[in-house]
Amino acid sequence: MAIFNTIINMGSTVIMPIIFFIVGIIFRVKPGKAFKAGMTVGIGFTGINMVVNLLLNSLGPATQDMVERFGLNLTVIDAGWATGSAIGWASPLIPFIVVGAIALNIILLAINKTKIINIDIFNYWLISLVGTLVYHVTGSIPLGVAGALLLYLIAFIIGDLTAKPIQEMYKIKGVAFVHATCGVYVPLGIAVDWVIGHIPGLKKIDMNPEKITKTLGIFGEPVTLATILGVGLGLLAGWPLDEVLPLAVNVAAVMILLPKMVDVTVEGVMVIRDAAEEYMKKLFPNREFYFGMDTALLIGEPCIIATSLLLIPASLILAMILPGNKMLPFTDLASIVFLISMVAPFCKRNMFRIFVTGLLIITIQLYAGTSLAPNFTAAAEEANVEVNSEGDQEIGSLVAPYNTPVGWAIVELGKIIGGK
């Protein structure tokens, strides 16, 4: 685990080139070509991280001022996904979960129940966090590990089922997404799309980015939409013009730069992916294989970025009006973009349908976050994760996997078994 933690601490921008270089060598890519492909992936992820950080750093102060301006006073503070990640990686279960997750992937491949070779090891914290909460409520390491691996198995099933539609929409061959948070909401996106598609009037609303551009001209261009949304968020925060305009430019920059950084990453991935496909077809002529990747590759889609910006103020309004909700959306507001990243193909890239799905997702996350706040707070204290809370305040994470229906159900089942 000391070796593994050292690798993880280097971050995706270092370890992904190493992983892709090794995978390239395994699949008979020439060392020079494998090195270039691996470095291209690393450079792409560096660019993605830089652009995402630009978004987070720009929207963070705006969302903070929005929260203060709305006068929200809720007792469960959204401490952000980074807090959840710290809890997950600090868990005493992590050695068993890492070994179990790798073993589960190998077994599923061996019995031909998955096409995915998941190399997204950085998101093991998603399943580890849920397993840690199960461990917290049961006191049982085996039950905690079982809860984590059950969530991982469900994520694999969804990853396999969604791979083709996502590949077709995003035009990325040979990849899939074993994501314990985003993937769980794909069935909800499918349901929303079906329901709206059968409601007169609503079914005619088509907010596809290309159609918006065609209808509105320059005002429908992604850069214009992003600028308008940035101005709107700045005004909602109560900022003066000299702060609103830089925010608008930064949001527009994200809209333009993020897809380009994703393209750089995909360029490197495709070199190794194509070599892997050729090699594996010789060994298994009737099978197809995908690389499991981080959903950061998906958030550059204009319909995802624009919809996530609309969901920021909408999430604050939901937090105010939902009866029984105690969670205050805060740190993770800018990360909502990840929650809706896998539903877009199943909502036909229609931003109206994605937005409605997003509202339901946020509603679920708020209620589940309120329900499990005591357990999340206690788990943070046990893991010695520093949190900023005062008095009777508890903490949570708006985009964490324990707030999804599946994650919540696993933890609640642990409560029943553990008698808590």
Short mmCIF file of C-alpha atoms in Angstrom, two decimals:
data_model
loop_
_atom_site.label_atom_id
_atom_site.label_comp_id
_atom_site.label_asym_id
_atom_site.label_seq_id
_atom_site.Cartn_x
_atom_site.Cartn_y
_atom_site.Cartn_z
CA MET A 1 0.00 0.00 0.00
CA ALA A 2 2.95 2.35 0.58
CA ILE A 3 3.96 1.81 -3.05
CA PHE A 4 0.38 2.18 -4.26
CA ASN A 5 -0.15 5.38 -2.24
CA THR A 6 3.07 6.83 -3.64
CA ILE A 7 1.78 6.16 -7.16
CA ILE A 8 -1.64 7.65 -6.42
CA ASN A 9 -0.13 10.76 -4.81
CA MET A 10 1.72 11.54 -8.03
CA GLY A 11 -1.64 12.21 -9.66
CA SER A 12 -3.19 11.23 -12.97
CA THR A 13 -0.92 13.48 -15.00
CA VAL A 14 2.08 11.35 -14.00
CA ILE A 15 0.66 7.90 -13.56
CA MET A 16 -1.50 7.81 -16.71
CA PRO A 17 1.51 8.18 -19.04
CA ILE A 18 3.21 5.37 -17.12
CA ILE A 19 0.15 3.12 -17.33
CA PHE A 20 -0.34 3.76 -21.04
CA PHE A 21 3.35 3.23 -21.78
CA ILE A 22 3.30 -0.14 -19.97
CA VAL A 23 0.03 -1.15 -21.64
CA GLY A 24 1.48 -0.13 -25.01
CA ILE A 25 4.56 -2.30 -24.49
CA ILE A 26 2.34 -5.23 -23.45
CA PHE A 27 0.39 -4.87 -26.68
CA ARG A 28 3.54 -4.76 -28.81
CA VAL A 29 3.68 -1.02 -29.52
CA LYS A 30 7.20 0.19 -30.27
CA PRO A 31 8.75 1.85 -27.18
CA GLY A 32 9.12 5.25 -28.84
CA LYS A 33 5.53 5.26 -30.07
CA ALA A 34 4.25 4.00 -26.69
CA PHE A 35 6.19 6.74 -24.89
CA LYS A 36 4.78 9.45 -27.15
CA ALA A 37 1.23 8.12 -26.77
CA GLY A 38 1.56 7.91 -22.98
CA MET A 39 2.95 11.43 -22.74
CA THR A 40 0.17 12.71 -25.01
CA VAL A 41 -2.38 11.25 -22.58
CA GLY A 42 -0.53 12.86 -19.66
CA ILE A 43 -0.39 16.22 -21.43
CA GLY A 44 -4.09 15.95 -22.24
CA PHE A 45 -5.00 15.24 -18.61
CA THR A 46 -2.77 18.13 -17.53
CA GLY A 47 -4.73 20.40 -19.85
CA ILE A 48 -8.07 19.03 -18.63
CA ASN A 49 -7.04 19.57 -15.00
CA MET A 50 -5.91 23.12 -15.75
CA VAL A 51 -9.18 24.00 -17.48
CA VAL A 52 -11.33 22.30 -14.82
CA ASN A 53 -9.39 24.15 -12.11
CA LEU A 54 -10.03 27.39 -13.99
CA LEU A 55 -13.74 26.59 -13.86
CA LEU A 56 -13.67 25.62 -10.18
CA ASN A 57 -11.57 28.62 -9.15
CA SER A 58 -13.79 30.98 -11.12
CA LEU A 59 -17.11 29.61 -9.95
CA GLY A 60 -16.05 28.90 -6.36
CA PRO A 61 -16.16 32.51 -5.14
CA ALA A 62 -19.30 33.17 -7.19
CA THR A 63 -21.15 30.22 -5.65
CA GLN A 64 -19.99 31.25 -2.18
CA ASP A 65 -21.39 34.75 -2.69
CA MET A 66 -24.58 33.27 -4.14
CA VAL A 67 -25.04 31.14 -1.02
CA GLU A 68 -24.59 34.19 1.21
CA ARG A 69 -26.85 36.32 -0.96
CA PHE A 70 -29.63 33.73 -0.95
CA GLY A 71 -29.33 33.67 2.84
CA LEU A 72 -29.26 29.90 3.06
CA ASN A 73 -28.81 28.57 6.57
CA LEU A 74 -28.73 24.77 6.40
CA THR A 75 -26.96 22.49 8.88
CA VAL A 76 -25.24 20.03 6.51
CA ILE A 77 -22.37 21.74 4.70
CA ASP A 78 -21.21 20.47 1.31
CA ALA A 79 -17.51 19.93 2.05
CA GLY A 80 -16.75 18.76 -1.49
CA TRP A 81 -15.73 15.58 -3.24
CA ALA A 82 -12.09 16.07 -2.16
CA THR A 83 -13.17 15.42 1.43
CA GLY A 84 -14.89 12.22 0.32
CA SER A 85 -11.79 11.21 -1.60
CA ALA A 86 -9.61 11.79 1.46
CA ILE A 87 -11.94 9.62 3.58
CA GLY A 88 -11.95 6.88 0.96
CA TRP A 89 -8.18 6.73 0.58
CA ALA A 90 -7.58 6.95 4.34
CA SER A 91 -9.90 4.01 5.02
CA PRO A 92 -8.49 0.88 6.71
CA LEU A 93 -10.39 -1.02 4.02
CA ILE A 94 -8.41 0.42 1.13
CA PRO A 95 -5.86 -2.44 0.75
CA PHE A 96 -8.66 -5.00 0.57
CA ILE A 97 -10.76 -2.85 -1.76
CA VAL A 98 -7.89 -2.20 -4.18
CA VAL A 99 -6.95 -5.89 -4.38
CA GLY A 100 -10.62 -6.90 -4.54
CA ALA A 101 -11.42 -4.38 -7.30
CA ILE A 102 -8.53 -5.55 -9.47
CA ALA A 103 -9.44 -9.19 -8.84
CA LEU A 104 -13.10 -8.53 -9.69
CA ASN A 105 -12.12 -6.94 -13.01
CA ILE A 106 -9.89 -9.90 -13.87
CA ILE A 107 -12.61 -12.41 -12.98
CA LEU A 108 -15.24 -10.58 -15.04
CA LEU A 109 -12.87 -10.52 -18.02
CA ALA A 110 -11.99 -14.20 -17.56
CA ILE A 111 -15.63 -15.33 -17.56
CA ASN A 112 -16.50 -12.94 -20.42
CA LYS A 113 -18.92 -10.85 -18.37
CA THR A 114 -17.29 -7.52 -19.17
CA LYS A 115 -15.41 -5.92 -22.05
CA ILE A 116 -13.75 -3.34 -19.83
CA ILE A 117 -10.14 -3.25 -18.67
CA ASN A 118 -10.55 -0.53 -16.06
CA ILE A 119 -7.43 1.60 -15.66
CA ASP A 120 -9.22 4.42 -13.84
CA ILE A 121 -7.61 3.54 -10.51
CA PHE A 122 -7.92 7.11 -9.21
CA ASN A 123 -11.67 6.71 -8.80
CA TYR A 124 -11.35 3.70 -6.52
CA TRP A 125 -12.11 6.23 -3.79
CA LEU A 126 -15.72 6.24 -4.97
CA ILE A 127 -16.32 2.63 -4.00
CA SER A 128 -13.99 2.90 -1.01
CA LEU A 129 -16.04 5.79 0.43
CA VAL A 130 -19.26 3.77 0.30
CA GLY A 131 -17.46 0.74 1.74
CA THR A 132 -16.05 2.92 4.52
CA LEU A 133 -19.53 4.15 5.48
CA VAL A 134 -20.75 0.55 5.55
CA TYR A 135 -17.77 -0.30 7.77
CA HIS A 136 -18.64 2.67 9.99
CA VAL A 137 -22.23 1.50 10.56
CA THR A 138 -21.43 -2.23 10.90
CA GLY A 139 -17.94 -2.35 12.38
CA SER A 140 -17.22 -5.17 9.92
CA ILE A 141 -14.35 -4.99 7.42
CA PRO A 142 -15.74 -7.88 5.30
CA LEU A 143 -19.14 -6.17 5.03
CA GLY A 144 -17.48 -2.86 4.17
CA VAL A 145 -15.41 -4.47 1.42
CA ALA A 146 -18.48 -6.35 0.16
CA GLY A 147 -20.46 -3.11 -0.05
CA ALA A 148 -17.66 -1.43 -2.01
CA LEU A 149 -17.30 -4.33 -4.46
CA LEU A 150 -21.07 -4.61 -4.92
CA LEU A 151 -21.12 -0.96 -6.02
CA TYR A 152 -18.11 -1.63 -8.28
CA LEU A 153 -19.91 -4.58 -9.89
CA ILE A 154 -22.99 -2.44 -10.58
CA ALA A 155 -20.74 0.26 -12.07
CA PHE A 156 -19.20 -2.38 -14.38
CA ILE A 157 -22.62 -3.56 -15.56
CA ILE A 158 -23.67 0.01 -16.34
CA GLY A 159 -20.29 0.74 -17.95
CA ASP A 160 -20.69 -2.16 -20.37
CA LEU A 161 -24.30 -1.31 -21.21
CA THR A 162 -23.58 2.38 -21.84
CA ALA A 163 -20.26 2.03 -23.68
CA LYS A 164 -21.58 2.00 -27.25
CA PRO A 165 -24.00 4.95 -27.00
CA ILE A 166 -21.35 7.04 -25.21
CA GLN A 167 -18.69 6.13 -27.77
CA GLU A 168 -21.03 7.10 -30.62
CA MET A 169 -22.05 10.45 -29.12
CA TYR A 170 -18.60 11.52 -27.96
CA LYS A 171 -16.86 9.94 -30.98
CA ILE A 172 -14.35 8.10 -28.78
CA LYS A 173 -13.72 4.50 -29.79
CA GLY A 174 -12.90 1.69 -27.40
CA VAL A 175 -13.52 3.38 -24.05
CA ALA A 176 -16.05 2.89 -21.25
CA PHE A 177 -16.73 4.47 -17.88
CA VAL A 178 -16.91 2.43 -14.68
CA HIS A 179 -18.03 5.34 -12.52
CA ALA A 180 -19.90 4.65 -9.29
CA THR A 181 -21.58 8.07 -9.25
CA CYS A 182 -22.24 9.18 -12.84
CA GLY A 183 -23.17 5.76 -14.21
CA VAL A 184 -25.87 5.12 -11.62
CA TYR A 185 -27.95 7.97 -13.02
CA VAL A 186 -28.08 6.70 -16.61
CA PRO A 187 -31.37 4.79 -15.98
CA LEU A 188 -32.86 8.03 -14.62
CA GLY A 189 -31.81 9.88 -17.78
CA ILE A 190 -33.41 7.17 -19.92
CA ALA A 191 -36.63 7.39 -17.89
CA VAL A 192 -36.78 11.19 -18.10
CA ASP A 193 -36.19 11.09 -21.86
CA TRP A 194 -39.00 8.54 -22.29
CA VAL A 195 -41.48 10.44 -20.11
CA ILE A 196 -40.83 13.82 -21.75
CA GLY A 197 -40.99 12.14 -25.15
CA HIS A 198 -44.59 11.17 -24.38
CA ILE A 199 -45.81 14.54 -23.05
CA PRO A 200 -47.47 16.80 -25.68
CA GLY A 201 -45.74 20.14 -25.95
CA LEU A 202 -42.70 19.20 -23.88
CA LYS A 203 -41.64 16.53 -26.36
CA LYS A 204 -41.25 19.25 -29.01
CA ILE A 205 -38.70 21.19 -26.95
CA ASP A 206 -35.37 20.52 -28.64
CA MET A 207 -32.41 22.31 -27.05
CA ASN A 208 -29.71 20.45 -28.92
CA PRO A 209 -26.61 22.71 -29.18
CA GLU A 210 -26.52 22.51 -32.98
CA LYS A 211 -30.20 23.37 -33.28
CA ILE A 212 -29.81 26.28 -30.87
CA THR A 213 -26.91 27.61 -32.93
CA LYS A 214 -28.90 27.24 -36.15
CA THR A 215 -31.92 29.00 -34.67
CA LEU A 216 -30.20 31.79 -32.75
CA GLY A 217 -27.10 32.30 -34.88
CA ILE A 218 -24.23 33.93 -33.00
CA PHE A 219 -26.35 34.01 -29.83
CA GLY A 220 -26.59 30.23 -29.97
CA GLU A 221 -22.87 29.62 -30.33
CA PRO A 222 -21.32 27.74 -27.38
CA VAL A 223 -18.95 30.64 -26.62
CA THR A 224 -21.87 33.10 -26.54
CA LEU A 225 -24.02 30.84 -24.38
CA ALA A 226 -21.12 30.36 -21.96
CA THR A 227 -20.53 34.11 -21.80
CA ILE A 228 -24.20 34.79 -21.09
CA LEU A 229 -24.31 32.10 -18.41
CA GLY A 230 -21.12 33.46 -16.84
CA VAL A 231 -22.62 36.95 -16.70
CA GLY A 232 -25.80 35.53 -15.20
CA LEU A 233 -23.94 33.67 -12.46
CA GLY A 234 -21.91 36.78 -11.65
CA LEU A 235 -25.06 38.89 -11.36
CA LEU A 236 -26.70 36.26 -9.14
CA ALA A 237 -23.62 36.48 -6.93
CA GLY A 238 -24.16 40.24 -6.67
CA TRP A 239 -20.79 41.06 -8.23
CA PRO A 240 -19.91 44.39 -9.84
CA LEU A 241 -19.27 44.59 -13.57
CA ASP A 242 -15.48 44.45 -13.22
CA GLU A 243 -15.81 41.03 -11.58
CA VAL A 244 -18.71 39.72 -13.68
CA LEU A 245 -16.91 40.17 -17.01
CA PRO A 246 -13.74 38.23 -16.06
CA LEU A 247 -15.98 35.40 -14.80
CA ALA A 248 -17.84 35.39 -18.13
CA VAL A 249 -14.57 35.22 -20.09
CA ASN A 250 -13.29 32.36 -17.90
CA VAL A 251 -16.48 30.36 -18.35
CA ALA A 252 -16.35 30.93 -22.12
CA ALA A 253 -12.69 29.85 -22.10
CA VAL A 254 -13.66 26.60 -20.39
CA MET A 255 -16.34 25.95 -23.02
CA ILE A 256 -13.76 26.30 -25.82
CA LEU A 257 -10.60 24.90 -24.24
CA LEU A 258 -11.97 21.82 -22.50
CA PRO A 259 -13.03 19.97 -25.69
CA LYS A 260 -9.60 20.67 -27.20
CA MET A 261 -7.82 19.20 -24.17
CA VAL A 262 -10.06 16.15 -24.37
CA ASP A 263 -9.10 15.77 -28.05
CA VAL A 264 -5.40 15.76 -27.09
CA THR A 265 -6.02 13.06 -24.48
CA VAL A 266 -8.04 10.93 -26.88
CA GLU A 267 -5.27 11.19 -29.49
CA GLY A 268 -2.89 9.37 -27.14
CA VAL A 269 -5.52 6.91 -25.94
CA MET A 270 -6.39 5.87 -29.49
CA VAL A 271 -2.80 4.88 -30.31
CA ILE A 272 -2.72 2.36 -27.47
CA ARG A 273 -6.36 1.38 -27.88
CA ASP A 274 -5.90 0.51 -31.58
CA ALA A 275 -2.81 -1.57 -30.80
CA ALA A 276 -4.64 -3.33 -27.99
CA GLU A 277 -7.59 -4.10 -30.24
CA GLU A 278 -5.36 -5.59 -32.92
CA TYR A 279 -3.42 -7.69 -30.41
CA MET A 280 -6.48 -8.92 -28.48
CA LYS A 281 -8.34 -9.87 -31.65
CA LYS A 282 -5.56 -12.31 -32.46
CA LEU A 283 -5.98 -13.97 -29.07
CA PHE A 284 -9.76 -13.56 -28.79
CA PRO A 285 -11.13 -13.08 -32.33
CA ASN A 286 -14.76 -12.93 -31.20
CA ARG A 287 -14.34 -10.49 -28.31
CA GLU A 288 -14.17 -6.73 -27.98
CA PHE A 289 -12.34 -4.82 -25.23
CA TYR A 290 -12.63 -1.28 -23.87
CA PHE A 291 -10.41 0.81 -21.62
CA GLY A 292 -12.16 2.12 -18.50
CA MET A 293 -11.43 5.85 -18.27
CA ASP A 294 -12.22 8.87 -16.09
CA THR A 295 -15.43 10.78 -16.92
CA ALA A 296 -13.26 13.89 -17.28
CA LEU A 297 -13.14 12.83 -20.95
CA LEU A 298 -16.88 13.51 -21.22
CA ILE A 299 -17.35 16.93 -19.65
CA GLY A 300 -16.06 18.91 -22.63
CA GLU A 301 -19.35 18.44 -24.49
CA PRO A 302 -21.08 21.87 -24.85
CA CYS A 303 -24.51 20.53 -23.82
CA ILE A 304 -22.96 19.20 -20.58
CA ILE A 305 -21.07 22.39 -19.67
CA ALA A 306 -24.00 24.71 -20.44
CA THR A 307 -26.53 22.57 -18.56
CA SER A 308 -24.26 22.25 -15.52
CA LEU A 309 -23.98 26.05 -15.32
CA LEU A 310 -27.77 26.34 -15.32
CA LEU A 311 -27.96 23.73 -12.56
CA ILE A 312 -25.80 25.77 -10.16
CA PRO A 313 -28.44 28.39 -9.22
CA ALA A 314 -31.15 25.76 -9.65
CA SER A 315 -29.44 23.60 -7.00
CA LEU A 316 -29.47 26.48 -4.52
CA ILE A 317 -33.16 27.05 -5.17
CA LEU A 318 -33.87 23.35 -4.66
CA ALA A 319 -31.93 23.39 -1.38
CA MET A 320 -34.19 26.22 -0.18
CA ILE A 321 -37.55 24.77 -1.20
CA LEU A 322 -37.22 21.01 -0.70
CA PRO A 323 -38.98 20.09 2.55
CA GLY A 324 -36.72 18.22 4.95
CA ASN A 325 -33.50 19.02 3.14
CA LYS A 326 -30.64 20.10 5.39
CA MET A 327 -27.73 20.05 2.91
CA LEU A 328 -26.27 23.32 1.68
CA PRO A 329 -24.78 22.93 -1.84
CA PHE A 330 -21.47 24.73 -1.82
CA THR A 331 -18.04 23.31 -2.63
CA ASP A 332 -19.29 20.78 -5.18
CA LEU A 333 -21.57 23.13 -7.13
CA ALA A 334 -19.00 23.55 -9.89
CA SER A 335 -18.58 19.75 -10.03
CA ILE A 336 -22.20 19.15 -11.01
CA VAL A 337 -20.85 18.86 -14.55
CA PHE A 338 -19.66 15.34 -13.68
CA LEU A 339 -23.06 14.19 -12.37
CA ILE A 340 -24.74 14.63 -15.75
CA SER A 341 -21.82 13.58 -17.95
CA MET A 342 -23.09 10.05 -18.74
CA VAL A 343 -26.78 10.85 -19.26
CA ALA A 344 -26.37 13.13 -22.31
CA PRO A 345 -26.46 10.40 -24.99
CA PHE A 346 -29.63 8.97 -23.47
CA CYS A 347 -31.29 12.39 -23.44
CA LYS A 348 -30.31 12.87 -27.09
CA ARG A 349 -28.05 15.82 -26.15
CA ASN A 350 -31.24 17.80 -25.50
CA MET A 351 -30.28 20.30 -22.79
CA PHE A 352 -33.89 20.61 -21.63
CA ARG A 353 -34.10 16.89 -20.88
CA ILE A 354 -30.60 16.85 -19.38
CA PHE A 355 -31.60 19.80 -17.16
CA VAL A 356 -34.74 18.02 -15.91
CA THR A 357 -32.66 14.91 -15.23
CA GLY A 358 -30.14 17.10 -13.42
CA LEU A 359 -32.85 18.57 -11.18
CA LEU A 360 -33.92 15.07 -10.16
CA ILE A 361 -30.30 14.03 -9.59
CA ILE A 362 -29.65 17.04 -7.35
CA THR A 363 -32.86 16.37 -5.43
CA ILE A 364 -31.78 12.78 -4.76
CA GLN A 365 -28.25 13.84 -3.81
CA LEU A 366 -29.57 16.47 -1.37
CA TYR A 367 -31.95 14.14 0.42
CA ALA A 368 -29.47 11.24 0.57
CA GLY A 369 -26.75 13.64 1.72
CA THR A 370 -29.03 14.87 4.49
CA SER A 371 -29.86 11.31 5.51
CA LEU A 372 -26.26 10.10 5.73
CA ALA A 373 -24.65 13.33 6.99
CA PRO A 374 -24.07 11.95 10.53
CA ASN A 375 -22.29 8.91 9.12
CA PHE A 376 -20.21 10.93 6.66
CA THR A 377 -19.22 13.39 9.40
CA ALA A 378 -18.25 10.58 11.78
CA ALA A 379 -16.26 8.82 9.04
CA ALA A 380 -14.37 12.07 8.35
CA GLU A 381 -13.50 12.42 12.04
CA GLU A 382 -12.32 8.79 12.24
CA ALA A 383 -10.13 9.31 9.17
CA ASN A 384 -8.68 12.51 10.72
CA VAL A 385 -9.86 14.51 7.71
CA GLU A 386 -9.95 18.19 8.60
CA VAL A 387 -13.33 19.78 7.99
CA ASN A 388 -14.61 23.31 8.48
CA SER A 389 -17.80 22.94 10.48
CA GLU A 390 -19.09 24.72 13.53
CA GLY A 391 -21.49 23.88 16.36
CA ASP A 392 -24.22 21.49 15.26
CA GLN A 393 -23.15 21.54 11.62
CA GLU A 394 -22.47 18.28 9.83
CA ILE A 395 -20.76 17.75 6.49
CA GLY A 396 -21.48 15.95 3.26
CA SER A 397 -20.58 15.98 -0.42
CA LEU A 398 -23.06 16.94 -3.12
CA VAL A 399 -21.52 14.77 -5.85
CA ALA A 400 -20.30 11.79 -3.78
CA PRO A 401 -21.44 8.22 -4.61
CA TYR A 402 -23.00 7.50 -1.21
CA ASN A 403 -25.75 9.99 -2.17
CA THR A 404 -26.81 8.01 -5.25
CA PRO A 405 -29.76 5.63 -4.88
CA VAL A 406 -27.44 2.62 -5.10
CA GLY A 407 -24.80 3.98 -2.72
CA TRP A 408 -27.44 5.13 -0.23
CA ALA A 409 -29.19 1.74 -0.36
CA ILE A 410 -25.93 -0.13 0.29
CA VAL A 411 -25.15 2.02 3.35
CA GLU A 412 -28.73 1.74 4.64
CA LEU A 413 -28.56 -2.04 4.23
CA GLY A 414 -25.39 -1.91 6.29
CA LYS A 415 -27.31 0.00 8.98
CA ILE A 416 -29.95 -2.72 9.09
CA ILE A 417 -27.35 -5.48 9.31
CA GLY A 418 -25.31 -3.55 11.87
CA GLY A 419 -28.35 -2.58 13.90
CA LYS A 420 -27.61 1.17 13.68
#
